[in-house]
Amino acid sequence: MQQTSSRVRWNRQVGPDVYQIGLDCPKGYHNTQPGQFVMVHLPGQIAPLLARPFSVFRLIRHAKQTQGIELLYKVVGEGTRRMASLVPGEHLDVLGPLGQGFRITADWHKVYIVAGGIGVAPMVFLAEALKPSGGGRRHQQVFLGGRSQGDLLCADAFQAMGIPVHISTDDGSAGTQGLVTQPLQTRLASDRPDVILACGPMAMLKGVADIAAGHGIACQVSLETIMACGMGACLGCAFESRMPDGRYRHVCLDGPVFDAAQIRL
């Protein structure tokens, strides 16, 4: 874990109120796992007072060396509005990498990735990490959902990796009309994966977890929540678990990625 003042490399708008920002973080990030996050604060700013969590979207690599990270974010408040105005050469205070990412195992041969809206932020990195090396075989399929076409992100990034993408929107402006769980259910009727990995709104995660449980399929979910510190000190991200000890888990320390069967969604 590193606390650093990171120089902005780029800050590009990639969708309605959605940006990708590249940051110099040359130390401490080479072992970052998909699903981990960073806490970001605008230096010298009183408002917003607290840092905010952002999933690592990608690692910036050159000659097999990690030189920085890329974040995908949506403008939803004052902090992200100010982030969107940053230009190359300016700086952000970054703490990370933090949390527990997706637990990838070698025995996964078929993986379904489900993402809703900005919940796609950690999933491109995940899909890249899942790509087999050394001639192995691992098949991925991605299910992307959003309220409308403008909420669909990164389909081209998955397709560039040769991954089939199933798209759905609430209003039918792109793909099939309805929730992202509908094409997931349809696909499961004829093709069973080893695991389902998901990130998005809580209602979506609950739906995905219920579907996975109904089919007896392993499922990991990445929770999106507000955090004040990212290190377990503020206790603001406590979450009820299903574990026998009965104690609450903290999204920042025990997650943000959890086995869906071990928490109450």
PDB file of C-alpha atoms in Angstrom:
ATOM      1  CA  MET A   1       0.000   0.000   0.000  1.00  0.00           C
ATOM      2  CA  GLN A   2       1.354   3.389  -1.026  1.00  0.00           C
ATOM      3  CA  GLN A   3       0.284   6.984  -0.377  1.00  0.00           C
ATOM      4  CA  THR A   4       1.473   9.093  -3.275  1.00  0.00           C
ATOM      5  CA  SER A   5       0.938  12.316  -5.152  1.00  0.00           C
ATOM      6  CA  SER A   6       0.204  10.980  -8.615  1.00  0.00           C
ATOM      7  CA  ARG A   7       0.631  12.989 -11.798  1.00  0.00           C
ATOM      8  CA  VAL A   8      -2.245  12.933 -14.265  1.00  0.00           C
ATOM      9  CA  ARG A   9      -1.215  11.412 -17.603  1.00  0.00           C
ATOM     10  CA  TRP A  10      -4.571  11.807 -19.325  1.00  0.00           C
ATOM     11  CA  ASN A  11      -8.185  12.501 -18.460  1.00  0.00           C
ATOM     12  CA  ARG A  12     -10.510  11.550 -21.321  1.00  0.00           C
ATOM     13  CA  GLN A  13     -14.269  11.678 -21.607  1.00  0.00           C
ATOM     14  CA  VAL A  14     -15.483   8.292 -22.867  1.00  0.00           C
ATOM     15  CA  GLY A  15     -19.237   8.579 -22.366  1.00  0.00           C
ATOM     16  CA  PRO A  16     -21.967  10.817 -20.962  1.00  0.00           C
ATOM     17  CA  ASP A  17     -20.343  12.148 -17.760  1.00  0.00           C
ATOM     18  CA  VAL A  18     -17.871   9.210 -17.797  1.00  0.00           C
ATOM     19  CA  TYR A  19     -14.080   9.625 -17.863  1.00  0.00           C
ATOM     20  CA  GLN A  20     -10.897   7.563 -17.880  1.00  0.00           C
ATOM     21  CA  ILE A  21      -7.987   9.079 -15.988  1.00  0.00           C
ATOM     22  CA  GLY A  22      -4.416   7.786 -16.155  1.00  0.00           C
ATOM     23  CA  LEU A  23      -2.174   8.350 -13.137  1.00  0.00           C
ATOM     24  CA  ASP A  24       1.537   7.864 -12.531  1.00  0.00           C
ATOM     25  CA  CYS A  25       1.880   5.338  -9.684  1.00  0.00           C
ATOM     26  CA  PRO A  26       5.201   3.607 -10.361  1.00  0.00           C
ATOM     27  CA  LYS A  27       5.677   2.016  -6.944  1.00  0.00           C
ATOM     28  CA  GLY A  28       3.612  -0.574  -5.107  1.00  0.00           C
ATOM     29  CA  TYR A  29       1.123  -1.432  -7.856  1.00  0.00           C
ATOM     30  CA  HIS A  30       2.801  -4.270  -9.786  1.00  0.00           C
ATOM     31  CA  ASN A  31       0.898  -6.934  -7.807  1.00  0.00           C
ATOM     32  CA  THR A  32      -2.487  -5.175  -7.917  1.00  0.00           C
ATOM     33  CA  GLN A  33      -5.377  -7.627  -8.297  1.00  0.00           C
ATOM     34  CA  PRO A  34      -8.594  -7.053 -10.277  1.00  0.00           C
ATOM     35  CA  GLY A  35     -11.243  -5.784  -7.872  1.00  0.00           C
ATOM     36  CA  GLN A  36      -8.854  -3.825  -5.655  1.00  0.00           C
ATOM     37  CA  PHE A  37      -9.361  -0.085  -5.317  1.00  0.00           C
ATOM     38  CA  VAL A  38      -7.659   3.189  -4.429  1.00  0.00           C
ATOM     39  CA  MET A  39      -8.715   6.137  -2.291  1.00  0.00           C
ATOM     40  CA  VAL A  40      -8.424   9.409  -4.205  1.00  0.00           C
ATOM     41  CA  HIS A  41      -8.347  12.961  -2.876  1.00  0.00           C
ATOM     42  CA  LEU A  42      -7.934  16.283  -4.634  1.00  0.00           C
ATOM     43  CA  PRO A  43      -4.882  17.942  -3.019  1.00  0.00           C
ATOM     44  CA  GLY A  44      -5.419  21.325  -1.418  1.00  0.00           C
ATOM     45  CA  GLN A  45      -9.219  20.994  -1.572  1.00  0.00           C
ATOM     46  CA  ILE A  46     -11.467  21.344   1.462  1.00  0.00           C
ATOM     47  CA  ALA A  47     -14.539  20.056  -0.367  1.00  0.00           C
ATOM     48  CA  PRO A  48     -14.931  17.192  -0.702  1.00  0.00           C
ATOM     49  CA  LEU A  49     -13.174  16.727   2.625  1.00  0.00           C
ATOM     50  CA  LEU A  50     -12.754  12.943   2.473  1.00  0.00           C
ATOM     51  CA  ALA A  51     -11.112  10.734  -0.126  1.00  0.00           C
ATOM     52  CA  ARG A  52     -13.316   8.576  -2.327  1.00  0.00           C
ATOM     53  CA  PRO A  53     -12.847   4.958  -3.506  1.00  0.00           C
ATOM     54  CA  PHE A  54     -12.349   4.036  -7.162  1.00  0.00           C
ATOM     55  CA  SER A  55     -11.758   0.575  -8.596  1.00  0.00           C
ATOM     56  CA  VAL A  56      -8.557   0.077 -10.542  1.00  0.00           C
ATOM     57  CA  PHE A  57      -9.704  -0.020 -14.162  1.00  0.00           C
ATOM     58  CA  ARG A  58      -6.366  -1.011 -15.673  1.00  0.00           C
ATOM     59  CA  LEU A  59      -2.651  -1.026 -14.961  1.00  0.00           C
ATOM     60  CA  ILE A  60      -0.491   1.194 -17.157  1.00  0.00           C
ATOM     61  CA  ARG A  61       2.440  -0.975 -18.232  1.00  0.00           C
ATOM     62  CA  HIS A  62       5.495  -0.403 -20.396  1.00  0.00           C
ATOM     63  CA  ALA A  63       8.185  -3.004 -21.110  1.00  0.00           C
ATOM     64  CA  LYS A  64       6.468  -5.300 -18.566  1.00  0.00           C
ATOM     65  CA  GLN A  65       6.844  -2.647 -15.856  1.00  0.00           C
ATOM     66  CA  THR A  66       3.849  -1.104 -14.061  1.00  0.00           C
ATOM     67  CA  GLN A  67       4.078   2.658 -14.360  1.00  0.00           C
ATOM     68  CA  GLY A  68       0.645   3.711 -13.200  1.00  0.00           C
ATOM     69  CA  ILE A  69      -3.046   2.987 -12.981  1.00  0.00           C
ATOM     70  CA  GLU A  70      -6.136   3.969 -14.882  1.00  0.00           C
ATOM     71  CA  LEU A  71      -9.495   4.735 -13.258  1.00  0.00           C
ATOM     72  CA  LEU A  72     -12.944   4.808 -14.835  1.00  0.00           C
ATOM     73  CA  TYR A  73     -15.325   7.218 -13.108  1.00  0.00           C
ATOM     74  CA  LYS A  74     -18.652   8.943 -13.546  1.00  0.00           C
ATOM     75  CA  VAL A  75     -19.332  12.548 -12.597  1.00  0.00           C
ATOM     76  CA  VAL A  76     -21.933  12.362  -9.822  1.00  0.00           C
ATOM     77  CA  GLY A  77     -20.914  15.104  -7.360  1.00  0.00           C
ATOM     78  CA  GLU A  78     -18.520  17.910  -6.608  1.00  0.00           C
ATOM     79  CA  GLY A  79     -15.457  15.702  -6.205  1.00  0.00           C
ATOM     80  CA  THR A  80     -15.826  13.902  -9.518  1.00  0.00           C
ATOM     81  CA  ARG A  81     -16.793  17.148 -11.237  1.00  0.00           C
ATOM     82  CA  ARG A  82     -13.459  18.611 -10.162  1.00  0.00           C
ATOM     83  CA  MET A  83     -11.659  15.427 -11.194  1.00  0.00           C
ATOM     84  CA  ALA A  84     -13.139  15.797 -14.665  1.00  0.00           C
ATOM     85  CA  SER A  85     -11.494  19.218 -15.004  1.00  0.00           C
ATOM     86  CA  LEU A  86      -7.971  17.938 -14.284  1.00  0.00           C
ATOM     87  CA  VAL A  87      -5.445  18.171 -17.115  1.00  0.00           C
ATOM     88  CA  PRO A  88      -2.166  16.295 -17.723  1.00  0.00           C
ATOM     89  CA  GLY A  89       0.534  17.403 -15.310  1.00  0.00           C
ATOM     90  CA  GLU A  90      -1.812  18.106 -12.385  1.00  0.00           C
ATOM     91  CA  HIS A  91      -1.839  15.774  -9.371  1.00  0.00           C
ATOM     92  CA  LEU A  92      -4.150  13.628  -7.252  1.00  0.00           C
ATOM     93  CA  ASP A  93      -3.417  12.107  -3.843  1.00  0.00           C
ATOM     94  CA  VAL A  94      -3.795   8.339  -4.193  1.00  0.00           C
ATOM     95  CA  LEU A  95      -3.724   5.633  -1.509  1.00  0.00           C
ATOM     96  CA  GLY A  96      -3.622   2.011  -2.584  1.00  0.00           C
ATOM     97  CA  PRO A  97      -3.951  -0.634  -3.737  1.00  0.00           C
ATOM     98  CA  LEU A  98      -6.552  -1.533  -1.109  1.00  0.00           C
ATOM     99  CA  GLY A  99      -8.985  -4.348  -0.357  1.00  0.00           C
ATOM    100  CA  GLN A 100      -9.409  -7.911  -1.515  1.00  0.00           C
ATOM    101  CA  GLY A 101      -9.923  -8.496  -5.234  1.00  0.00           C
ATOM    102  CA  PHE A 102     -11.422 -11.363  -7.202  1.00  0.00           C
ATOM    103  CA  ARG A 103     -10.076 -14.779  -6.191  1.00  0.00           C
ATOM    104  CA  ILE A 104      -9.104 -16.326  -9.512  1.00  0.00           C
ATOM    105  CA  THR A 105      -8.466 -20.073  -9.576  1.00  0.00           C
ATOM    106  CA  ALA A 106      -6.785 -22.211 -12.233  1.00  0.00           C
ATOM    107  CA  ASP A 107      -9.723 -24.625 -12.509  1.00  0.00           C
ATOM    108  CA  TRP A 108     -12.047 -22.029 -14.073  1.00  0.00           C
ATOM    109  CA  HIS A 109     -12.519 -22.944 -17.716  1.00  0.00           C
ATOM    110  CA  LYS A 110     -15.709 -20.988 -18.381  1.00  0.00           C
ATOM    111  CA  VAL A 111     -16.386 -17.625 -16.738  1.00  0.00           C
ATOM    112  CA  TYR A 112     -19.383 -15.281 -16.938  1.00  0.00           C
ATOM    113  CA  ILE A 113     -18.774 -11.605 -16.129  1.00  0.00           C
ATOM    114  CA  VAL A 114     -21.815  -9.456 -15.288  1.00  0.00           C
ATOM    115  CA  ALA A 115     -21.589  -5.659 -14.999  1.00  0.00           C
ATOM    116  CA  GLY A 116     -24.161  -2.910 -14.576  1.00  0.00           C
ATOM    117  CA  GLY A 117     -23.388   0.698 -15.500  1.00  0.00           C
ATOM    118  CA  ILE A 118     -20.235   2.077 -13.898  1.00  0.00           C
ATOM    119  CA  GLY A 119     -19.900  -1.304 -12.160  1.00  0.00           C
ATOM    120  CA  VAL A 120     -17.901  -2.301 -15.224  1.00  0.00           C
ATOM    121  CA  ALA A 121     -14.943  -0.340 -13.758  1.00  0.00           C
ATOM    122  CA  PRO A 122     -12.996  -3.344 -12.348  1.00  0.00           C
ATOM    123  CA  MET A 123     -14.142  -5.839 -14.978  1.00  0.00           C
ATOM    124  CA  VAL A 124     -11.890  -5.003 -17.936  1.00  0.00           C
ATOM    125  CA  PHE A 125      -8.851  -5.523 -15.698  1.00  0.00           C
ATOM    126  CA  LEU A 126     -10.472  -8.764 -14.534  1.00  0.00           C
ATOM    127  CA  ALA A 127     -11.062  -9.995 -18.094  1.00  0.00           C
ATOM    128  CA  GLU A 128      -7.435  -9.235 -18.960  1.00  0.00           C
ATOM    129  CA  ALA A 129      -6.224 -11.183 -15.912  1.00  0.00           C
ATOM    130  CA  LEU A 130      -8.432 -14.140 -16.862  1.00  0.00           C
ATOM    131  CA  LYS A 131      -6.914 -14.440 -20.321  1.00  0.00           C
ATOM    132  CA  PRO A 132      -5.092 -17.790 -20.415  1.00  0.00           C
ATOM    133  CA  SER A 133      -1.334 -17.922 -20.822  1.00  0.00           C
ATOM    134  CA  GLY A 134       0.910 -20.711 -22.036  1.00  0.00           C
ATOM    135  CA  GLY A 135      -1.650 -22.099 -24.475  1.00  0.00           C
ATOM    136  CA  GLY A 136      -4.321 -22.807 -21.873  1.00  0.00           C
ATOM    137  CA  ARG A 137      -8.041 -22.456 -22.549  1.00  0.00           C
ATOM    138  CA  ARG A 138     -10.478 -20.283 -20.650  1.00  0.00           C
ATOM    139  CA  HIS A 139     -13.715 -19.029 -22.177  1.00  0.00           C
ATOM    140  CA  GLN A 140     -15.333 -15.802 -21.028  1.00  0.00           C
ATOM    141  CA  GLN A 141     -18.675 -14.186 -21.759  1.00  0.00           C
ATOM    142  CA  VAL A 142     -19.701 -10.709 -20.652  1.00  0.00           C
ATOM    143  CA  PHE A 143     -23.191  -9.456 -19.793  1.00  0.00           C
ATOM    144  CA  LEU A 144     -23.465  -5.653 -19.796  1.00  0.00           C
ATOM    145  CA  GLY A 145     -26.511  -3.783 -18.559  1.00  0.00           C
ATOM    146  CA  GLY A 146     -27.578  -0.166 -18.165  1.00  0.00           C
ATOM    147  CA  ARG A 147     -30.605   2.094 -17.984  1.00  0.00           C
ATOM    148  CA  SER A 148     -30.022   3.221 -21.585  1.00  0.00           C
ATOM    149  CA  GLN A 149     -27.429   3.047 -24.327  1.00  0.00           C
ATOM    150  CA  GLY A 150     -25.375   5.875 -22.747  1.00  0.00           C
ATOM    151  CA  ASP A 151     -24.855   3.769 -19.619  1.00  0.00           C
ATOM    152  CA  LEU A 152     -23.183   0.921 -21.514  1.00  0.00           C
ATOM    153  CA  LEU A 153     -19.426   1.075 -21.134  1.00  0.00           C
ATOM    154  CA  CYS A 154     -16.397  -0.862 -22.355  1.00  0.00           C
ATOM    155  CA  ALA A 155     -18.165  -3.252 -24.729  1.00  0.00           C
ATOM    156  CA  ASP A 156     -15.469  -2.497 -27.307  1.00  0.00           C
ATOM    157  CA  ALA A 157     -12.706  -3.330 -24.801  1.00  0.00           C
ATOM    158  CA  PHE A 158     -14.156  -6.787 -24.170  1.00  0.00           C
ATOM    159  CA  GLN A 159     -14.801  -7.405 -27.857  1.00  0.00           C
ATOM    160  CA  ALA A 160     -11.187  -6.451 -28.653  1.00  0.00           C
ATOM    161  CA  MET A 161     -10.167  -9.364 -26.410  1.00  0.00           C
ATOM    162  CA  GLY A 162     -12.404 -11.690 -28.405  1.00  0.00           C
ATOM    163  CA  ILE A 163     -14.980 -11.992 -25.626  1.00  0.00           C
ATOM    164  CA  PRO A 164     -18.677 -12.281 -26.603  1.00  0.00           C
ATOM    165  CA  VAL A 165     -20.737  -9.449 -25.096  1.00  0.00           C
ATOM    166  CA  HIS A 166     -24.473  -9.662 -24.332  1.00  0.00           C
ATOM    167  CA  ILE A 167     -26.063  -6.212 -23.984  1.00  0.00           C
ATOM    168  CA  SER A 168     -29.327  -5.219 -22.331  1.00  0.00           C
ATOM    169  CA  THR A 169     -30.899  -1.872 -21.432  1.00  0.00           C
ATOM    170  CA  ASP A 170     -33.907  -0.982 -19.333  1.00  0.00           C
ATOM    171  CA  ASP A 171     -35.379   1.179 -22.099  1.00  0.00           C
ATOM    172  CA  GLY A 172     -34.431  -1.046 -25.032  1.00  0.00           C
ATOM    173  CA  SER A 173     -32.215   1.630 -26.645  1.00  0.00           C
ATOM    174  CA  ALA A 174     -29.452  -0.984 -27.122  1.00  0.00           C
ATOM    175  CA  GLY A 175     -29.390  -4.773 -27.012  1.00  0.00           C
ATOM    176  CA  THR A 176     -32.359  -6.570 -25.509  1.00  0.00           C
ATOM    177  CA  GLN A 177     -34.838  -4.643 -23.388  1.00  0.00           C
ATOM    178  CA  GLY A 178     -34.860  -5.553 -19.716  1.00  0.00           C
ATOM    179  CA  LEU A 179     -32.519  -6.298 -16.854  1.00  0.00           C
ATOM    180  CA  VAL A 180     -29.055  -7.746 -17.387  1.00  0.00           C
ATOM    181  CA  THR A 181     -30.155 -10.820 -15.439  1.00  0.00           C
ATOM    182  CA  GLN A 182     -32.542 -11.788 -18.253  1.00  0.00           C
ATOM    183  CA  PRO A 183     -29.909 -12.679 -20.907  1.00  0.00           C
ATOM    184  CA  LEU A 184     -27.873 -14.261 -18.116  1.00  0.00           C
ATOM    185  CA  GLN A 185     -30.799 -16.548 -17.276  1.00  0.00           C
ATOM    186  CA  THR A 186     -31.342 -17.347 -20.936  1.00  0.00           C
ATOM    187  CA  ARG A 187     -27.704 -18.282 -21.456  1.00  0.00           C
ATOM    188  CA  LEU A 188     -27.589 -20.449 -18.334  1.00  0.00           C
ATOM    189  CA  ALA A 189     -30.384 -22.586 -19.715  1.00  0.00           C
ATOM    190  CA  SER A 190     -27.984 -24.034 -22.304  1.00  0.00           C
ATOM    191  CA  ASP A 191     -24.467 -23.174 -21.151  1.00  0.00           C
ATOM    192  CA  ARG A 192     -23.186 -23.508 -17.579  1.00  0.00           C
ATOM    193  CA  PRO A 193     -20.074 -21.595 -16.408  1.00  0.00           C
ATOM    194  CA  ASP A 194     -17.732 -22.550 -13.594  1.00  0.00           C
ATOM    195  CA  VAL A 195     -18.206 -19.167 -11.915  1.00  0.00           C
ATOM    196  CA  ILE A 196     -20.105 -15.898 -12.234  1.00  0.00           C
ATOM    197  CA  LEU A 197     -18.274 -12.651 -11.353  1.00  0.00           C
ATOM    198  CA  ALA A 198     -20.327  -9.485 -10.961  1.00  0.00           C
ATOM    199  CA  CYS A 199     -20.151  -5.788 -10.101  1.00  0.00           C
ATOM    200  CA  GLY A 200     -22.923  -3.202 -10.217  1.00  0.00           C
ATOM    201  CA  PRO A 201     -25.910  -1.861  -8.294  1.00  0.00           C
ATOM    202  CA  MET A 202     -26.950  -3.799  -5.216  1.00  0.00           C
ATOM    203  CA  ALA A 203     -30.262  -4.944  -6.707  1.00  0.00           C
ATOM    204  CA  MET A 204     -28.403  -6.351  -9.703  1.00  0.00           C
ATOM    205  CA  LEU A 205     -25.906  -8.156  -7.480  1.00  0.00           C
ATOM    206  CA  LYS A 206     -28.702  -9.722  -5.448  1.00  0.00           C
ATOM    207  CA  GLY A 207     -30.391 -10.904  -8.636  1.00  0.00           C
ATOM    208  CA  VAL A 208     -27.168 -12.377  -9.988  1.00  0.00           C
ATOM    209  CA  ALA A 209     -26.351 -14.049  -6.658  1.00  0.00           C
ATOM    210  CA  ASP A 210     -29.835 -15.584  -6.450  1.00  0.00           C
ATOM    211  CA  ILE A 211     -29.547 -16.918 -10.007  1.00  0.00           C
ATOM    212  CA  ALA A 212     -26.112 -18.390  -9.305  1.00  0.00           C
ATOM    213  CA  ALA A 213     -27.348 -20.016  -6.095  1.00  0.00           C
ATOM    214  CA  GLY A 214     -30.367 -21.456  -7.896  1.00  0.00           C
ATOM    215  CA  HIS A 215     -28.078 -23.124 -10.430  1.00  0.00           C
ATOM    216  CA  GLY A 216     -25.456 -24.191  -7.888  1.00  0.00           C
ATOM    217  CA  ILE A 217     -22.799 -22.002  -9.524  1.00  0.00           C
ATOM    218  CA  ALA A 218     -20.024 -20.256  -7.588  1.00  0.00           C
ATOM    219  CA  CYS A 219     -20.412 -16.481  -7.557  1.00  0.00           C
ATOM    220  CA  GLN A 220     -18.223 -13.562  -6.475  1.00  0.00           C
ATOM    221  CA  VAL A 221     -19.579 -10.019  -6.247  1.00  0.00           C
ATOM    222  CA  SER A 222     -17.787  -6.687  -5.941  1.00  0.00           C
ATOM    223  CA  LEU A 223     -19.701  -4.273  -3.708  1.00  0.00           C
ATOM    224  CA  GLU A 224     -19.958  -0.567  -4.442  1.00  0.00           C
ATOM    225  CA  THR A 225     -20.291   1.556  -1.322  1.00  0.00           C
ATOM    226  CA  ILE A 226     -19.233   4.873   0.180  1.00  0.00           C
ATOM    227  CA  MET A 227     -16.059   4.718   2.280  1.00  0.00           C
ATOM    228  CA  ALA A 228     -14.424   7.392   4.404  1.00  0.00           C
ATOM    229  CA  CYS A 229     -10.975   5.861   4.909  1.00  0.00           C
ATOM    230  CA  GLY A 230     -10.610   2.627   2.935  1.00  0.00           C
ATOM    231  CA  MET A 231      -8.650   0.943   5.744  1.00  0.00           C
ATOM    232  CA  GLY A 232     -11.242  -0.142   8.305  1.00  0.00           C
ATOM    233  CA  ALA A 233     -10.774   2.739  10.749  1.00  0.00           C
ATOM    234  CA  CYS A 234     -14.064   4.568  10.216  1.00  0.00           C
ATOM    235  CA  LEU A 235     -16.293   1.428  10.268  1.00  0.00           C
ATOM    236  CA  GLY A 236     -18.572   3.163   7.770  1.00  0.00           C
ATOM    237  CA  CYS A 237     -18.747   0.258   5.311  1.00  0.00           C
ATOM    238  CA  ALA A 238     -19.848  -2.528   7.678  1.00  0.00           C
ATOM    239  CA  PHE A 239     -21.826  -5.258   5.956  1.00  0.00           C
ATOM    240  CA  GLU A 240     -23.859  -8.165   7.332  1.00  0.00           C
ATOM    241  CA  SER A 241     -22.412 -11.589   6.601  1.00  0.00           C
ATOM    242  CA  ARG A 242     -23.829 -15.116   6.649  1.00  0.00           C
ATOM    243  CA  MET A 243     -20.758 -16.586   8.345  1.00  0.00           C
ATOM    244  CA  PRO A 244     -21.178 -18.630  11.562  1.00  0.00           C
ATOM    245  CA  ASP A 245     -19.296 -16.102  13.692  1.00  0.00           C
ATOM    246  CA  GLY A 246     -22.134 -13.617  13.131  1.00  0.00           C
ATOM    247  CA  ARG A 247     -19.809 -10.633  12.901  1.00  0.00           C
ATOM    248  CA  TYR A 248     -20.101  -7.903  10.325  1.00  0.00           C
ATOM    249  CA  ARG A 249     -17.556  -7.627   7.514  1.00  0.00           C
ATOM    250  CA  HIS A 250     -16.081  -4.409   6.152  1.00  0.00           C
ATOM    251  CA  VAL A 251     -16.146  -3.767   2.437  1.00  0.00           C
ATOM    252  CA  CYS A 252     -12.786  -1.985   2.502  1.00  0.00           C
ATOM    253  CA  LEU A 253     -10.846  -4.731   4.323  1.00  0.00           C
ATOM    254  CA  ASP A 254     -12.736  -7.993   3.770  1.00  0.00           C
ATOM    255  CA  GLY A 255     -13.870  -6.969   0.272  1.00  0.00           C
ATOM    256  CA  PRO A 256     -14.883  -5.257  -1.865  1.00  0.00           C
ATOM    257  CA  VAL A 257     -15.085  -8.691  -3.525  1.00  0.00           C
ATOM    258  CA  PHE A 258     -16.986 -11.366  -1.589  1.00  0.00           C
ATOM    259  CA  ASP A 259     -18.233 -14.880  -2.118  1.00  0.00           C
ATOM    260  CA  ALA A 260     -21.899 -14.119  -2.713  1.00  0.00           C
ATOM    261  CA  ALA A 261     -22.977 -17.038  -0.515  1.00  0.00           C
ATOM    262  CA  GLN A 262     -21.219 -15.565   2.514  1.00  0.00           C
ATOM    263  CA  ILE A 263     -22.937 -12.154   2.688  1.00  0.00           C
ATOM    264  CA  ARG A 264     -26.478 -10.829   2.923  1.00  0.00           C
ATOM    265  CA  LEU A 265     -27.304  -8.815  -0.182  1.00  0.00           C
TER     266      LEU A 265
END
